[in-house]
Coordinates of C-alpha atoms in Angstrom, one line a residue:
Chain A
X568 CA -31.5 498.6 81.7
X569 CA -28.9 498.3 78.9
X570 CA -30.0 497.4 75.4
X571 CA -27.7 494.4 75.4
X572 CA -29.4 493.0 78.6
X573 CA -32.7 493.2 76.9
X574 CA -31.4 491.6 73.7
X575 CA -29.7 488.7 75.6
X576 CA -32.8 488.3 77.7
X577 CA -35.1 488.1 74.7
X578 CA -32.7 485.5 73.0
X579 CA -32.6 483.4 76.2
X580 CA -36.4 483.4 76.7
X581 CA -36.9 482.6 72.9
X582 CA -34.5 479.7 73.2
X583 CA -36.2 478.3 76.2
X584 CA -39.6 478.6 74.6
X585 CA -38.3 476.9 71.4
X586 CA -36.6 474.1 73.3
X587 CA -39.3 473.2 75.8
X588 CA -42.1 473.8 73.3
X589 CA -40.6 471.4 70.8
X590 CA -39.7 468.9 73.6
X591 CA -43.3 469.0 74.9
X592 CA -44.8 468.5 71.4
X593 CA -42.5 465.7 70.5
X594 CA -42.7 463.9 73.8
X595 CA -46.5 463.9 73.7
X596 CA -46.5 461.8 70.6
X597 CA -44.0 459.4 71.9
X598 CA -45.0 458.9 75.6
X599 CA -45.6 455.4 76.9
X600 CA -45.0 454.3 80.5
X601 CA -45.3 450.6 80.1
X602 CA -42.1 448.6 80.2
X603 CA -43.4 445.8 78.1
X604 CA -45.3 446.5 74.9
X605 CA -48.8 445.3 74.3
X606 CA -48.1 443.3 71.2
X607 CA -46.9 439.7 71.6
X608 CA -44.3 438.9 68.9
X609 CA -44.2 435.3 67.6
X610 CA -40.6 434.4 68.6
X611 CA -39.2 431.0 67.6
X612 CA -38.2 429.7 71.1
X613 CA -36.5 426.6 69.5
X614 CA -33.7 428.8 68.4
X615 CA -30.9 430.6 70.3
X616 CA -28.6 429.8 73.1
X617 CA -30.6 429.1 76.3
X618 CA -30.0 429.1 80.0
X619 CA -32.7 427.9 82.4
X620 CA -35.5 425.4 82.0
X621 CA -37.7 425.1 78.9
X622 CA -40.7 425.0 81.3
X623 CA -39.8 428.3 82.9
X624 CA -42.8 430.7 83.3
X625 CA -40.9 433.6 81.8
X626 CA -38.8 433.6 78.7
X627 CA -36.4 436.5 78.3
X628 CA -35.0 436.8 74.8
X629 CA -32.2 439.2 74.1
X630 CA -31.1 440.2 70.6
X631 CA -27.5 441.2 71.1
X632 CA -24.1 441.8 69.5
X633 CA -20.8 441.1 71.3
X634 CA -19.3 444.3 70.0
X635 CA -22.1 446.5 71.3
X636 CA -21.3 448.6 74.4
X637 CA -24.8 448.8 75.7
X638 CA -25.0 445.0 75.5
X639 CA -21.9 444.8 77.7
X640 CA -23.6 447.2 80.2
X641 CA -26.7 444.9 80.1
X642 CA -24.7 441.8 81.0
X643 CA -24.6 442.2 84.9
X644 CA -28.4 443.0 84.9
X645 CA -29.1 439.7 83.1
X646 CA -26.8 437.8 85.4
X647 CA -28.7 439.3 88.3
X648 CA -32.0 438.0 86.8
X649 CA -30.5 434.6 86.4
X650 CA -29.4 434.5 90.0
X651 CA -32.7 435.9 91.4
X652 CA -35.0 433.7 89.3
X653 CA -33.0 430.5 88.5
X654 CA -36.2 428.3 88.0
X655 CA -38.8 430.8 86.8
X656 CA -36.9 432.5 84.0
X657 CA -35.3 431.1 80.9
X658 CA -32.8 433.4 79.2
X659 CA -32.3 433.1 75.5
X660 CA -29.5 434.8 73.6
X661 CA -30.0 435.6 69.9
X662 CA -27.6 437.2 67.5
X663 CA -28.1 440.5 65.8
X664 CA -24.6 441.7 64.7
X665 CA -24.7 445.4 63.9
X666 CA -23.5 446.0 60.3
X667 CA -21.1 448.7 61.3
X668 CA -19.4 446.5 63.9
X669 CA -16.3 444.9 62.4
X670 CA -16.3 441.8 64.7
X671 CA -20.0 441.5 65.3
X672 CA -20.3 438.4 63.0
X673 CA -16.9 436.9 63.8
X674 CA -17.6 436.9 67.5
X675 CA -21.0 435.3 66.9
X676 CA -19.3 432.5 64.9
X677 CA -16.8 432.1 67.8
X678 CA -19.6 431.9 70.4
X679 CA -21.4 429.3 68.3
X680 CA -18.2 427.3 67.9
X681 CA -17.8 427.4 71.7
X682 CA -21.5 426.5 72.0
X683 CA -21.0 423.4 69.9
X684 CA -18.4 422.3 72.4
X685 CA -20.7 423.1 75.3
X686 CA -19.1 426.3 76.3
X687 CA -21.3 429.1 74.8
X688 CA -21.9 430.9 78.1
X689 CA -18.3 430.8 79.1
X690 CA -17.4 432.3 75.7
X691 CA -20.3 434.8 76.0
X692 CA -18.8 436.0 79.3
X693 CA -15.2 436.1 78.0
X694 CA -16.2 438.1 74.8
X695 CA -17.9 440.7 76.9
X696 CA -15.2 440.8 79.5
X697 CA -12.5 441.4 76.9
X698 CA -14.7 443.6 74.5
X699 CA -12.6 446.7 75.0
X700 CA -9.4 444.7 74.1
X701 CA -10.5 443.1 70.9
X702 CA -12.5 445.9 69.5
X703 CA -9.3 448.0 69.3
X704 CA -7.4 445.3 67.3
X705 CA -6.6 445.0 63.6
X706 CA -8.3 442.1 61.9
X707 CA -5.2 439.8 61.9
X708 CA -4.5 440.4 65.6
X709 CA -8.2 440.0 66.4
X710 CA -8.3 436.5 64.9
X711 CA -5.3 435.5 67.0
X712 CA -7.0 437.0 70.1
X713 CA -10.1 435.0 69.5
X714 CA -8.1 431.8 69.1
X715 CA -6.4 432.7 72.4
X716 CA -9.9 432.9 74.1
X717 CA -10.7 429.5 72.6
X718 CA -7.4 428.1 74.1
X719 CA -8.2 429.6 77.5
X720 CA -11.5 427.7 77.5
X721 CA -9.8 424.5 76.3
X722 CA -11.8 424.4 73.1
X723 CA -10.8 422.4 70.0
X724 CA -8.7 425.1 68.3
X725 CA -9.1 423.6 64.8
X726 CA -12.8 423.6 65.0
X727 CA -12.9 427.2 66.2
X728 CA -10.5 428.2 63.4
X729 CA -12.7 426.4 60.9
X730 CA -15.8 428.2 62.3
X731 CA -14.0 431.6 62.0
X732 CA -12.6 431.0 58.5
X733 CA -15.3 429.0 56.7
X734 CA -18.5 430.8 57.9
X735 CA -20.0 427.4 58.9
X736 CA -22.4 429.1 61.3
X737 CA -23.4 431.8 58.8
X738 CA -26.9 430.4 58.2
X739 CA -27.6 430.2 61.9
X740 CA -26.7 433.9 62.4
X741 CA -28.6 434.8 59.2
X742 CA -31.7 433.1 60.7
X743 CA -31.5 435.2 63.8
X744 CA -31.1 438.4 61.7
X745 CA -34.1 437.3 59.6
X746 CA -36.2 436.8 62.7
X747 CA -35.1 440.2 64.1
X748 CA -36.1 441.7 60.8
X749 CA -39.5 439.9 60.9
X750 CA -40.3 441.2 64.4
X751 CA -39.0 444.6 63.4
X752 CA -35.9 445.0 65.5
X753 CA -33.1 447.1 64.3
X754 CA -31.0 447.9 67.4
X755 CA -29.2 446.0 70.1
X756 CA -29.7 445.1 72.8
X757 CA -33.5 444.5 72.4
X758 CA -35.3 442.4 75.0
X759 CA -38.5 440.4 74.9
X760 CA -40.3 439.1 77.9
X761 CA -42.7 436.3 76.9
X762 CA -42.8 437.8 73.4
X763 CA -43.5 441.3 74.5
X764 CA -40.8 443.9 73.4
X765 CA -39.4 445.9 76.3
X766 CA -39.1 449.7 76.2
X767 CA -36.2 450.1 78.6
X768 CA -35.2 453.4 80.1
X769 CA -32.8 451.6 82.4
X770 CA -31.8 448.0 82.6
X771 CA -33.4 447.9 86.1
X772 CA -36.7 447.9 84.1
X773 CA -35.7 444.3 83.0
X774 CA -36.4 443.2 86.6
X775 CA -39.7 445.1 86.6
X776 CA -40.8 443.5 83.4
X777 CA -40.0 440.0 84.7
X778 CA -41.8 440.6 88.0
X779 CA -44.9 441.9 86.1
X780 CA -44.8 438.7 84.0
X781 CA -44.3 436.4 87.0
X782 CA -47.3 438.0 88.7
X783 CA -49.5 437.4 85.7
X784 CA -48.5 433.8 85.7
X785 CA -49.0 433.1 89.4
Chain B
X262 CA -6.4 489.7 77.0
X263 CA -10.1 489.1 76.3
X264 CA -12.4 492.0 77.4
X265 CA -15.0 491.5 80.1
X266 CA -18.0 492.1 77.8
X267 CA -16.7 489.8 75.1
X268 CA -16.1 487.0 77.6
X269 CA -19.6 487.5 79.0
X270 CA -21.1 487.3 75.5
X271 CA -19.1 484.2 74.7
X272 CA -20.3 482.6 77.9
X273 CA -23.8 483.4 77.0
X274 CA -23.5 481.9 73.5
X275 CA -21.8 478.8 74.8
X276 CA -24.5 478.4 77.5
X277 CA -27.2 478.6 74.8
X278 CA -25.3 475.9 72.9
X279 CA -25.0 473.8 76.0
X280 CA -28.8 474.3 76.6
X281 CA -29.4 472.8 73.2
X282 CA -27.1 469.9 73.8
X283 CA -28.5 469.0 77.3
X284 CA -32.1 469.6 76.2
X285 CA -31.6 467.3 73.2
X286 CA -30.1 464.6 75.5
X287 CA -32.9 465.1 78.0
X288 CA -35.4 464.6 75.3
X289 CA -33.6 461.5 74.0
X290 CA -33.3 460.0 77.5
X291 CA -37.1 460.1 77.7
X292 CA -37.7 458.4 74.5
X293 CA -37.8 454.7 73.7
X294 CA -35.1 453.3 71.4
X295 CA -31.5 454.3 70.8
X296 CA -30.0 457.7 71.5
X297 CA -28.8 459.4 68.4
X298 CA -25.0 459.2 68.9
X299 CA -22.8 460.6 66.1
X300 CA -19.8 458.6 67.3
X301 CA -20.2 454.9 68.4
X302 CA -22.9 453.4 70.6
X303 CA -21.6 454.8 73.9
X304 CA -24.6 457.2 74.4
X305 CA -26.9 454.2 74.9
X306 CA -24.5 452.4 77.2
X307 CA -24.2 455.6 79.4
X308 CA -28.0 456.3 79.3
X309 CA -28.9 452.8 80.3
X310 CA -26.3 452.6 83.1
X311 CA -27.2 453.3 86.7
X312 CA -25.1 456.5 86.5
X313 CA -27.5 458.3 84.1
X314 CA -29.0 460.0 87.1
X315 CA -27.7 461.8 90.2
X316 CA -29.7 461.7 93.4
X317 CA -32.7 460.7 91.3
X318 CA -32.3 463.6 88.9
X319 CA -31.5 462.8 85.3
X320 CA -28.0 464.1 84.3
X321 CA -29.2 466.0 81.2
X322 CA -31.7 467.9 83.4
X323 CA -28.8 468.9 85.7
X324 CA -27.0 470.1 82.5
X325 CA -30.1 472.2 81.6
X326 CA -30.0 473.8 85.0
X327 CA -26.3 474.5 84.8
X328 CA -26.4 476.1 81.3
X329 CA -29.6 478.0 82.2
X330 CA -27.9 479.4 85.4
X331 CA -24.8 480.5 83.4
X332 CA -26.9 482.1 80.6
X333 CA -29.1 484.0 83.1
X334 CA -26.0 485.2 85.0
X335 CA -24.5 486.4 81.8
X336 CA -27.6 488.4 81.0
X337 CA -27.6 490.1 84.4
X338 CA -23.9 490.6 84.2
X339 CA -24.2 493.0 81.2
X340 CA -25.5 495.6 83.7
X341 CA -22.2 495.7 85.5
X342 CA -23.9 496.1 88.9
X343 CA -22.8 493.5 91.5
X344 CA -20.2 492.6 89.0
X345 CA -17.9 491.1 91.7
X346 CA -20.7 489.0 93.2
X347 CA -21.9 487.8 89.8
X348 CA -18.3 486.8 88.8
X349 CA -18.0 484.8 92.0
X350 CA -21.3 483.1 91.3
X351 CA -20.2 482.3 87.8
X352 CA -17.0 480.9 89.0
X353 CA -18.6 478.7 91.7
X354 CA -21.3 477.3 89.2
X355 CA -18.8 476.7 86.4
X356 CA -16.4 475.0 88.8
X357 CA -19.3 472.7 89.9
X358 CA -20.1 472.1 86.2
X359 CA -16.6 471.1 85.3
X360 CA -16.2 469.1 88.5
X361 CA -19.3 467.1 87.7
X362 CA -18.0 466.7 84.1
X363 CA -14.7 465.3 85.4
X364 CA -16.6 462.8 87.6
X365 CA -18.9 461.7 84.7
X366 CA -16.0 461.4 82.3
X367 CA -14.2 459.3 84.9
X368 CA -17.2 457.0 85.2
X369 CA -17.6 456.7 81.5
X370 CA -13.9 455.7 80.9
X371 CA -13.3 453.5 84.0
X372 CA -16.7 452.2 85.2
X373 CA -19.2 452.2 82.3
X374 CA -16.4 451.8 79.8
X375 CA -18.3 453.7 77.1
X376 CA -18.0 457.3 75.9
X377 CA -21.1 459.3 75.2
X378 CA -20.5 461.9 72.5
X379 CA -23.0 464.5 73.9
X380 CA -21.6 464.2 77.5
X381 CA -18.1 464.8 76.2
X382 CA -19.3 467.8 74.1
X383 CA -21.0 469.2 77.2
X384 CA -17.9 468.6 79.3
X385 CA -15.8 470.5 76.7
X386 CA -18.3 473.4 76.7
X387 CA -18.2 473.6 80.5
X388 CA -14.4 473.7 80.5
X389 CA -14.4 476.6 78.0
X390 CA -17.0 478.4 80.1
X391 CA -14.8 478.0 83.2
X392 CA -11.7 479.3 81.3
X393 CA -13.7 482.4 80.2
X394 CA -14.9 483.0 83.7
X395 CA -11.3 482.8 85.0
X396 CA -10.0 485.1 82.3
X397 CA -12.8 487.6 83.1
X398 CA -11.9 487.5 86.8
X399 CA -8.4 488.5 85.9
X400 CA -9.8 491.7 84.4
X401 CA -10.9 492.7 87.9
X402 CA -7.4 492.9 89.2

């Protein structure tokens, strides 16, 4: 056997031991199979944009940011939940704009402005559907784009413009951020099912968590 | 023209690097919370999508198998016995790796609409490995 074969073999085996050894050690300290955590966080259900009845057995709260790509991926899964459990589940949207996202706050203001005119969910859908378009825009162009979305939804343009320029919803968004801070969330999307934070490996787990909660409440 | 032994060593080093990348991603996929993504938040979007597995196997695990196969073939290839067969095997496996990378990149751009830094890095590594295998094959003729 050549010397080089031996050397490469030793390097390969050492690498494998190093990789799998460290993975094993780190994973042992982090492993948890439950979708929903054990602790129930005290969430203020009077806040946020809601869809579904207040008397629903299961309340799903999402802390989200319109500029977050993972939140965009989550959207169809949430829609599926809303279709499967129209009466049993209430879905609540809360804002947690990521500091690094240029339009995280502005889009939250826009959605709130739409909400004030009864079209939050329409704007929510529009913002996610067009996310790839407006994230690439410069600030001036983005403002025009957002006003364009408001026009498409027949919103009062002046009110929307005011919301975008005068930060009139700032305190509402800050309240959501403060609540996220209080319940120790720092990433989006983060989901809670009846106050229990979900540890999602796939958005399909959302459905699992809802089913588990519905069974408990039967 | 690159010599056969240099090409083999480079493939070995790149495969080890690929093993680190896919093992890291495999580890991250099995943790709660966000994936560490040096650029953007696309890694989370890709992980959490329904394309993060193939036939029930997590994609990073497939990456580990791919780079491990390439590394072990490179170790055996030093011996120069069955050189032709080993080169064919390397070509087939690296073609599969790149083909799969093309499929995943297509999904990321057009379906998931998010780019995962680690997946792109792995795709680039697999392309360089394929290029080295092709160059090595040319030494045969």
